Tab-separated table of C-alpha atoms in Angstrom:
chain	number	residue	atom	x	y	z
A	7	UNK	CA	-45.951	-27.259	57.552
A	8	UNK	CA	-47.748	-24.421	57.769
A	9	UNK	CA	-48.668	-21.721	55.234
A	10	UNK	CA	-45.912	-19.293	56.364
A	11	UNK	CA	-43.258	-22.166	56.487
A	12	UNK	CA	-44.350	-22.793	52.478
A	13	UNK	CA	-44.322	-19.597	51.569
A	14	UNK	CA	-40.814	-19.228	53.047
A	15	UNK	CA	-39.697	-22.000	51.238
A	16	UNK	CA	-40.935	-21.074	48.181
A	17	UNK	CA	-39.360	-17.562	48.133
A	18	UNK	CA	-35.973	-18.797	49.395
A	19	UNK	CA	-36.079	-21.521	46.088
A	20	UNK	CA	-36.841	-18.413	43.656
A	21	UNK	CA	-33.940	-16.410	45.397
A	22	UNK	CA	-31.760	-19.410	44.252
A	23	UNK	CA	-32.999	-19.961	41.011
A	24	UNK	CA	-32.902	-16.432	40.100
A	25	UNK	CA	-28.727	-16.332	41.553
A	26	UNK	CA	-28.211	-19.640	39.260
A	27	UNK	CA	-29.666	-17.987	36.134
A	28	UNK	CA	-27.626	-15.195	36.985
A	29	UNK	CA	-24.549	-16.676	37.510
A	30	UNK	CA	-25.047	-18.716	34.347
A	31	UNK	CA	-25.795	-15.901	32.413
A	32	UNK	CA	-22.414	-14.167	33.469
A	33	UNK	CA	-20.594	-17.394	33.404
A	34	UNK	CA	-21.508	-17.954	29.316
A	35	UNK	CA	-20.374	-14.217	28.946
A	36	UNK	CA	-16.892	-14.806	30.318
A	37	UNK	CA	-16.598	-17.722	27.827
A	38	UNK	CA	-17.365	-15.425	25.447
A	39	UNK	CA	-14.973	-12.901	26.314
A	40	UNK	CA	-12.105	-15.465	26.931
A	41	UNK	CA	-12.626	-17.368	23.592
A	42	UNK	CA	-12.243	-14.304	21.430
A	43	UNK	CA	-9.228	-12.977	23.936
A	44	UNK	CA	-7.612	-16.443	22.713
A	45	UNK	CA	-8.865	-16.198	19.104
A	46	UNK	CA	-11.254	-19.183	19.371
A	47	UNK	CA	-14.027	-17.565	16.890
A	48	UNK	CA	-16.353	-20.687	15.688
A	49	UNK	CA	-16.413	-20.793	19.886
A	50	UNK	CA	-17.413	-17.427	20.133
A	51	UNK	CA	-19.962	-17.099	17.986
A	52	UNK	CA	-21.285	-20.835	19.878
A	53	UNK	CA	-21.471	-19.156	23.124
A	54	UNK	CA	-22.958	-15.883	21.547
A	55	UNK	CA	-25.731	-17.927	19.858
A	56	UNK	CA	-26.641	-19.888	23.624
A	57	UNK	CA	-26.705	-16.358	25.072
A	58	UNK	CA	-29.135	-15.037	22.721
A	59	UNK	CA	-31.147	-18.193	22.674
A	60	UNK	CA	-31.260	-19.007	26.546
A	61	UNK	CA	-30.955	-15.024	27.496
A	62	UNK	CA	-32.618	-13.430	24.650
A	63	UNK	CA	-33.753	-10.339	27.246
A	64	UNK	CA	-30.066	-10.361	28.758
A	65	UNK	CA	-28.022	-6.881	28.436
A	66	UNK	CA	-24.792	-8.868	27.742
A	67	UNK	CA	-26.643	-9.837	24.277
A	68	UNK	CA	-25.544	-6.174	23.202
A	69	UNK	CA	-21.756	-6.520	23.520
A	70	UNK	CA	-21.773	-10.377	22.597
A	71	UNK	CA	-23.213	-9.537	19.223
A	72	UNK	CA	-20.456	-7.049	18.593
A	73	UNK	CA	-17.740	-9.558	19.686
A	74	UNK	CA	-19.741	-12.337	17.230
A	75	UNK	CA	-19.773	-9.547	14.312
A	76	UNK	CA	-15.716	-9.220	14.926
A	77	UNK	CA	-15.566	-13.174	14.713
A	78	UNK	CA	-17.980	-13.849	11.716
A	79	UNK	CA	-15.379	-11.018	9.869
A	80	UNK	CA	-11.873	-12.531	11.059
A	81	UNK	CA	-13.407	-15.990	9.868
A	82	UNK	CA	-13.966	-14.183	6.300
A	83	UNK	CA	-17.426	-14.151	6.370
A	84	UNK	CA	-18.339	-10.176	5.846
A	85	UNK	CA	-21.503	-10.536	4.743
A	86	UNK	CA	-22.474	-11.760	7.827
A	87	UNK	CA	-20.995	-10.290	10.349
A	88	UNK	CA	-21.996	-7.059	8.916
A	89	UNK	CA	-25.682	-7.907	9.412
A	90	UNK	CA	-24.517	-9.112	13.014
A	91	UNK	CA	-22.685	-5.469	13.787
A	92	UNK	CA	-25.726	-3.371	12.194
A	93	UNK	CA	-27.843	-5.530	15.280
A	94	UNK	CA	-25.040	-4.567	17.612
A	95	UNK	CA	-25.403	-1.129	16.778
A	96	UNK	CA	-29.038	-1.009	17.543
A	97	UNK	CA	-28.382	-2.831	20.947
A	98	UNK	CA	-25.372	-0.612	21.816
A	99	UNK	CA	-26.761	2.668	20.373
A	100	UNK	CA	-26.465	4.475	23.734
A	101	UNK	CA	-22.982	3.179	24.633
A	102	UNK	CA	-20.746	5.289	22.337
A	103	UNK	CA	-17.226	3.486	23.436
A	104	UNK	CA	-19.028	0.127	22.020
A	105	UNK	CA	-19.751	1.871	18.879
A	106	UNK	CA	-16.412	3.248	18.214
A	107	UNK	CA	-15.600	-0.704	17.819
A	108	UNK	CA	-18.802	-1.480	16.046
A	109	UNK	CA	-18.102	0.985	13.545
A	110	UNK	CA	-14.816	-0.080	12.922
A	111	UNK	CA	-15.366	-3.896	12.490
A	112	UNK	CA	-18.080	-2.899	10.034
A	113	UNK	CA	-16.091	-0.799	8.021
A	114	UNK	CA	-13.638	-3.203	7.528
A	115	UNK	CA	-16.551	-5.709	6.533
A	116	UNK	CA	-17.487	-3.388	4.409
A	117	UNK	CA	-13.863	-2.699	2.823
A	118	UNK	CA	-13.862	-6.352	2.081
A	119	UNK	CA	-16.745	-6.670	0.390
A	120	UNK	CA	-14.975	-2.999	-1.791
A	121	UNK	CA	-18.161	-1.176	-0.359
A	122	UNK	CA	-15.838	1.465	0.291
A	123	UNK	CA	-18.301	4.129	-0.082
A	124	UNK	CA	-20.099	2.744	3.026
A	125	UNK	CA	-16.856	1.477	4.553
A	126	UNK	CA	-15.596	5.273	5.071
A	127	UNK	CA	-18.925	6.504	6.705
A	128	UNK	CA	-17.977	3.692	8.978
A	129	UNK	CA	-14.770	4.549	9.646
A	130	UNK	CA	-15.489	8.749	10.262
A	131	UNK	CA	-18.335	7.648	12.746
A	132	UNK	CA	-15.874	5.550	14.617
A	133	UNK	CA	-13.327	8.075	14.458
A	134	UNK	CA	-15.822	10.941	15.985
A	135	UNK	CA	-17.483	8.767	18.668
A	136	UNK	CA	-13.808	8.030	19.757
A	137	UNK	CA	-12.536	11.505	19.754
A	138	UNK	CA	-15.946	13.081	21.525
A	139	UNK	CA	-15.871	10.316	23.729
A	140	UNK	CA	-11.893	10.593	25.004
A	141	UNK	CA	-11.804	6.517	25.469
A	142	UNK	CA	-8.489	5.483	27.085
A	143	UNK	CA	-8.862	1.735	26.881
A	144	UNK	CA	-6.545	0.333	24.675
A	145	UNK	CA	-8.983	-1.873	22.571
A	146	UNK	CA	-11.123	1.214	21.642
A	147	UNK	CA	-8.056	3.364	20.866
A	148	UNK	CA	-7.083	0.304	18.304
A	149	UNK	CA	-10.180	0.660	16.757
A	150	UNK	CA	-9.820	4.540	16.485
A	151	UNK	CA	-6.232	4.482	15.157
A	152	UNK	CA	-7.290	1.623	12.450
A	153	UNK	CA	-10.280	3.181	11.458
A	154	UNK	CA	-8.106	6.361	10.682
A	155	UNK	CA	-5.533	3.972	8.494
A	156	UNK	CA	-8.494	2.404	6.765
A	157	UNK	CA	-9.824	5.916	5.922
A	158	UNK	CA	-7.100	6.643	4.211
A	159	UNK	CA	-7.111	3.468	2.137
A	160	UNK	CA	-10.489	3.448	1.059
A	161	UNK	CA	-10.316	7.246	-0.008
A	162	UNK	CA	-7.495	5.949	-2.153
A	163	UNK	CA	-9.607	3.309	-4.508
A	164	UNK	CA	-12.211	6.026	-4.568
A	165	UNK	CA	-9.755	8.444	-5.547
A	166	UNK	CA	-10.596	11.064	-2.902
A	167	UNK	CA	-6.760	12.271	-2.781
A	168	UNK	CA	-7.285	15.117	-0.062
A	169	UNK	CA	-8.927	12.762	2.275
A	170	UNK	CA	-6.271	9.964	1.348
A	171	UNK	CA	-3.458	12.844	1.958
A	172	UNK	CA	-5.300	14.220	5.488
A	173	UNK	CA	-5.852	10.396	6.406
A	174	UNK	CA	-2.254	8.881	5.854
A	175	UNK	CA	-0.352	11.996	6.842
A	176	UNK	CA	-2.156	11.264	10.009
A	177	UNK	CA	-0.875	7.908	10.556
A	178	UNK	CA	2.323	9.014	9.745
A	179	UNK	CA	2.690	11.759	12.256
A	180	UNK	CA	1.323	9.064	15.041
A	181	UNK	CA	3.652	5.916	13.711
A	182	UNK	CA	3.907	4.221	16.720
A	183	UNK	CA	0.317	3.275	16.714
A	184	UNK	CA	0.660	1.197	13.848
A	185	UNK	CA	2.195	-2.228	12.798
A	186	UNK	CA	5.283	-1.701	10.497
A	187	UNK	CA	3.625	-3.230	7.210
A	188	UNK	CA	0.954	-0.269	8.431
A	189	UNK	CA	3.486	2.957	8.513
A	190	UNK	CA	5.045	1.690	5.144
A	191	UNK	CA	2.005	1.244	3.622
A	192	UNK	CA	1.124	4.689	4.239
A	193	UNK	CA	4.189	6.221	3.467
A	194	UNK	CA	3.810	4.888	0.329
A	195	UNK	CA	-0.198	6.043	0.139
A	196	UNK	CA	1.173	9.755	1.853
A	197	UNK	CA	3.950	10.474	-1.265
A	198	UNK	CA	1.460	9.558	-4.255
A	199	UNK	CA	-1.194	11.723	-2.752
A	200	UNK	CA	1.197	14.917	-1.777
A	201	UNK	CA	2.610	14.600	-5.713
A	202	UNK	CA	-1.210	14.610	-6.832
A	203	UNK	CA	-1.836	17.117	-4.553
A	204	UNK	CA	1.210	19.017	-5.709
A	205	UNK	CA	2.326	19.202	-2.209
A	206	UNK	CA	5.813	18.742	-3.453
A	207	UNK	CA	7.778	20.215	-0.705
A	208	UNK	CA	5.649	18.061	1.622
A	209	UNK	CA	7.568	15.318	-0.237
A	210	UNK	CA	11.071	16.226	-0.123
A	211	UNK	CA	10.449	16.975	3.726
A	212	UNK	CA	9.550	13.405	4.268
A	213	UNK	CA	11.891	11.754	2.438
A	214	UNK	CA	14.702	13.936	3.808
A	215	UNK	CA	13.728	12.768	7.654
A	216	UNK	CA	13.843	9.013	6.182
A	217	UNK	CA	16.953	9.724	4.314
A	218	UNK	CA	18.584	11.246	7.461
A	219	UNK	CA	17.351	8.212	9.637
A	220	UNK	CA	19.058	5.956	6.561
A	221	UNK	CA	22.182	7.528	7.554
A	222	UNK	CA	22.060	7.343	10.546
A	223	UNK	CA	21.571	3.270	10.512
A	224	UNK	CA	18.054	3.732	11.554
A	225	UNK	CA	15.988	3.012	8.756
A	226	UNK	CA	15.138	-0.621	9.102
A	227	UNK	CA	11.970	0.235	10.173
A	228	UNK	CA	11.029	2.198	6.978
A	229	UNK	CA	13.305	0.359	4.247
A	230	UNK	CA	9.810	-1.812	2.782
A	231	UNK	CA	8.938	1.939	1.572
A	232	UNK	CA	12.188	3.630	1.280
A	233	UNK	CA	12.550	3.228	-2.582
A	234	UNK	CA	8.788	3.868	-3.240
A	235	UNK	CA	9.561	7.358	-1.060
A	236	UNK	CA	12.395	8.110	-2.852
A	237	UNK	CA	11.283	7.608	-6.368
A	238	UNK	CA	8.362	9.848	-5.525
A	239	UNK	CA	10.887	12.223	-3.718
A	240	UNK	CA	12.662	12.704	-7.570
A	241	UNK	CA	9.330	13.677	-9.255
A	242	UNK	CA	9.073	16.038	-6.388
A	243	UNK	CA	12.301	17.482	-6.952
A	244	UNK	CA	11.538	17.548	-10.231
A	245	UNK	CA	8.563	19.228	-9.954
A	246	UNK	CA	10.436	22.092	-7.741
A	247	UNK	CA	12.941	22.317	-10.847
A	248	UNK	CA	15.866	20.781	-8.657
A	249	UNK	CA	16.883	18.606	-11.206
A	250	UNK	CA	20.625	17.118	-9.799
A	251	UNK	CA	18.626	16.459	-6.310
A	252	UNK	CA	15.968	14.572	-8.459
A	253	UNK	CA	18.847	12.706	-10.323
A	254	UNK	CA	20.349	11.450	-7.057
A	255	UNK	CA	17.026	10.534	-6.022
A	256	UNK	CA	16.137	8.260	-9.046
A	257	UNK	CA	20.068	7.304	-8.908
A	258	UNK	CA	18.862	5.586	-5.231
A	259	UNK	CA	15.922	3.557	-6.444
A	260	UNK	CA	18.692	2.076	-9.438
A	261	UNK	CA	20.938	1.368	-6.811
A	262	UNK	CA	17.972	-0.450	-4.795
A	263	UNK	CA	16.579	-3.852	-4.479
A	264	UNK	CA	13.145	-3.341	-6.191
A	265	UNK	CA	13.690	-3.903	-9.718
A	266	UNK	CA	9.935	-3.217	-10.473
A	267	UNK	CA	10.645	0.301	-8.873
A	268	UNK	CA	14.183	0.579	-10.537
A	269	UNK	CA	12.519	-0.052	-14.021
A	270	UNK	CA	10.728	3.205	-13.371
A	271	UNK	CA	13.389	4.807	-11.882
A	272	UNK	CA	15.023	4.607	-15.367
A	273	UNK	CA	12.747	5.917	-17.168
A	274	UNK	CA	13.036	9.153	-15.388
A	275	UNK	CA	16.686	9.202	-14.669
A	276	UNK	CA	17.256	9.046	-18.364
A	277	UNK	CA	14.532	11.835	-19.084
A	278	UNK	CA	15.644	13.783	-16.666
A	279	UNK	CA	19.552	13.682	-18.053
A	280	UNK	CA	18.581	13.846	-21.728
A	281	UNK	CA	16.628	17.257	-20.718
A	282	UNK	CA	18.769	18.889	-17.897
A	283	UNK	CA	22.271	17.800	-19.023
A	284	UNK	CA	23.967	21.160	-17.649
A	285	UNK	CA	22.483	20.480	-14.591
A	286	UNK	CA	22.421	16.707	-14.030
A	287	UNK	CA	26.179	15.190	-13.348
A	288	UNK	CA	25.457	12.125	-14.508
A	289	UNK	CA	25.037	11.754	-18.809
A	290	UNK	CA	22.251	9.199	-19.980
A	291	UNK	CA	24.441	6.703	-21.386
A	292	UNK	CA	26.242	6.725	-17.780
A	293	UNK	CA	22.669	5.459	-16.311
A	294	UNK	CA	22.177	3.407	-19.280
A	295	UNK	CA	25.217	1.605	-18.452
A	296	UNK	CA	24.363	0.990	-14.895
A	297	UNK	CA	21.047	0.086	-15.346
A	298	UNK	CA	22.594	-2.905	-17.643
A	299	UNK	CA	23.484	-4.626	-14.561
A	300	UNK	CA	20.933	-3.397	-12.051
A	301	UNK	CA	18.027	-4.319	-14.576
A	302	UNK	CA	19.199	-7.570	-15.456
A	303	UNK	CA	15.530	-8.963	-15.737
A	304	UNK	CA	14.555	-5.926	-18.054
A	305	UNK	CA	16.764	-6.288	-20.727
A	306	UNK	CA	14.856	-4.829	-23.789
A	307	UNK	CA	13.612	-2.034	-21.093
A	308	UNK	CA	17.038	-1.036	-21.061
A	309	UNK	CA	17.849	-1.878	-24.821
A	310	UNK	CA	15.201	1.059	-26.101
A	311	UNK	CA	16.732	3.595	-24.202
A	312	UNK	CA	20.200	2.771	-25.580
A	313	UNK	CA	18.777	3.326	-29.237
A	314	UNK	CA	17.477	7.152	-28.830
A	315	UNK	CA	21.040	7.344	-28.054
A	316	UNK	CA	22.567	5.763	-31.204
A	317	UNK	CA	20.108	7.570	-33.231
A	318	UNK	CA	21.426	11.076	-31.659
A	319	UNK	CA	24.689	10.275	-32.255
A	320	UNK	CA	24.067	9.099	-35.818
A	321	UNK	CA	22.418	12.511	-36.268
A	322	UNK	CA	25.268	14.264	-35.098
A	323	UNK	CA	27.586	12.357	-37.851
A	324	UNK	CA	29.092	10.549	-34.728
A	325	UNK	CA	29.403	7.026	-36.493
A	326	UNK	CA	31.291	5.120	-34.220
A	327	UNK	CA	29.642	6.542	-31.037
A	328	UNK	CA	26.314	5.756	-32.510
A	329	UNK	CA	27.311	2.238	-33.262
A	330	UNK	CA	28.568	1.104	-29.716
A	331	UNK	CA	25.182	2.760	-28.742
A	332	UNK	CA	23.475	0.120	-30.777
A	333	UNK	CA	25.257	-2.427	-30.180
A	334	UNK	CA	24.766	-2.125	-26.727
A	335	UNK	CA	21.104	-1.967	-27.590
A	336	UNK	CA	21.165	-4.997	-30.050
A	337	UNK	CA	21.054	-8.017	-28.648
A	338	UNK	CA	18.381	-7.895	-26.063
A	339	UNK	CA	15.670	-5.532	-27.881
A	340	UNK	CA	12.619	-6.398	-29.235
A	341	UNK	CA	11.802	-7.421	-32.593
A	342	UNK	CA	10.829	-3.998	-34.179
A	343	UNK	CA	13.885	-2.442	-32.199
A	344	UNK	CA	16.140	-5.130	-33.760
A	345	UNK	CA	15.139	-4.157	-37.053
A	346	UNK	CA	15.384	-0.525	-36.876
A	347	UNK	CA	19.017	-0.976	-35.068
A	348	UNK	CA	19.846	-2.964	-38.200
A	349	UNK	CA	18.806	-0.352	-40.325
A	350	UNK	CA	21.194	2.063	-38.752
A	351	UNK	CA	24.035	-0.057	-37.988
A	352	UNK	CA	23.363	-0.401	-42.004
A	353	UNK	CA	23.763	3.210	-43.148
A	354	UNK	CA	26.809	3.681	-40.615
A	355	UNK	CA	28.701	0.725	-42.718
A	356	UNK	CA	27.738	3.210	-45.943
A	357	UNK	CA	28.575	6.475	-44.204
A	358	UNK	CA	32.477	5.645	-42.770
A	359	UNK	CA	32.695	4.762	-46.907
A	360	UNK	CA	35.780	2.401	-46.546
A	361	UNK	CA	36.144	-0.408	-49.350
A	362	UNK	CA	34.225	-2.973	-47.568
A	363	UNK	CA	30.936	-0.618	-46.681
A	364	UNK	CA	28.643	-2.100	-49.212
A	365	UNK	CA	29.500	-6.121	-47.990
A	366	UNK	CA	29.013	-4.764	-44.576
A	367	UNK	CA	25.621	-2.664	-45.062
A	368	UNK	CA	24.385	-6.125	-46.544
A	369	UNK	CA	25.749	-8.131	-44.286
A	370	UNK	CA	24.089	-5.821	-40.917
A	371	UNK	CA	20.850	-5.820	-43.029
A	372	UNK	CA	20.970	-9.708	-43.782
A	373	UNK	CA	21.630	-10.600	-40.262
A	374	UNK	CA	19.019	-8.014	-38.746
A	375	UNK	CA	16.802	-9.238	-40.984
A	376	UNK	CA	17.075	-12.894	-39.863
A	377	UNK	CA	16.730	-12.007	-36.217
A	378	UNK	CA	14.015	-9.708	-36.836
A	379	UNK	CA	12.356	-13.317	-38.295
A	380	UNK	CA	11.074	-11.317	-41.378
């Protein structure tokens, strides 16, 4: 075979070898992409490591590292994922679109590791890159919107109330971009931040909007957060000296399904009614009567509110009324309150000054002493 033919054959062989290398590299990256899309995260990691080993100089390694970091995060390997994503950021330093996602996932790693300050830096960086680039693909947009959501949560943990309020307000303003859980969670974060910043009107406006949805039978999407928002709206109305509206909010929570919030609402409703009797239509005793049914899992809490009513009536010389309030309290009261109830009922028996007063007084003291396990 002539020298020219040998060179030609060698050249063809090199071309085919290069074609084979390129196809294999691309094929491997396609496997990575497919595995990531299907949620096969161990496979993503395996393919990424194979690509890195066999093609260390491949321009596809930058994207592969971002996939690997995301997959490690979703497998709960946060420290390892963070390190991989830092390498991905270096390899993609001139690709702002990729950096939106890389910074978001690194922020999620930091958030899971409770490194909240660094998490915020990542989420802010991701948001700025997205805003500057105005990227339109769905994955990049999703990373931006989630960055805002987690920035709110991270700032809340650190007590950065203003930053929390701004980020949570953005989530609520762009509700369709978020899941129902994220939206409801952000509602809770926002009303708490609003009240902390004394932006009471903002809390009231938000409450009125979702209350209108509820009135029209369209509040299903915000049902998980509704009682929480109503509770904070009650506080906002009270701060604005709109005590009747505050009472209405607290009663909504008392009528709701979340007993732990109803317990808080009871305390607020009681104080509101007791301090502003001319402006609140419900008397404290009416609130407590309702609460006995609603808060059946918190009987001691309800009992503690009956006792001050009984004491106030006692001090006003209303013996029968005082006795009725104390009777409501005594069956479920704590040990200390049962003893206090017994002392007052013994005094009431003496105050009535009838033929059996002394014996009834002694009987009450004996009964409540035994109940108190003295």
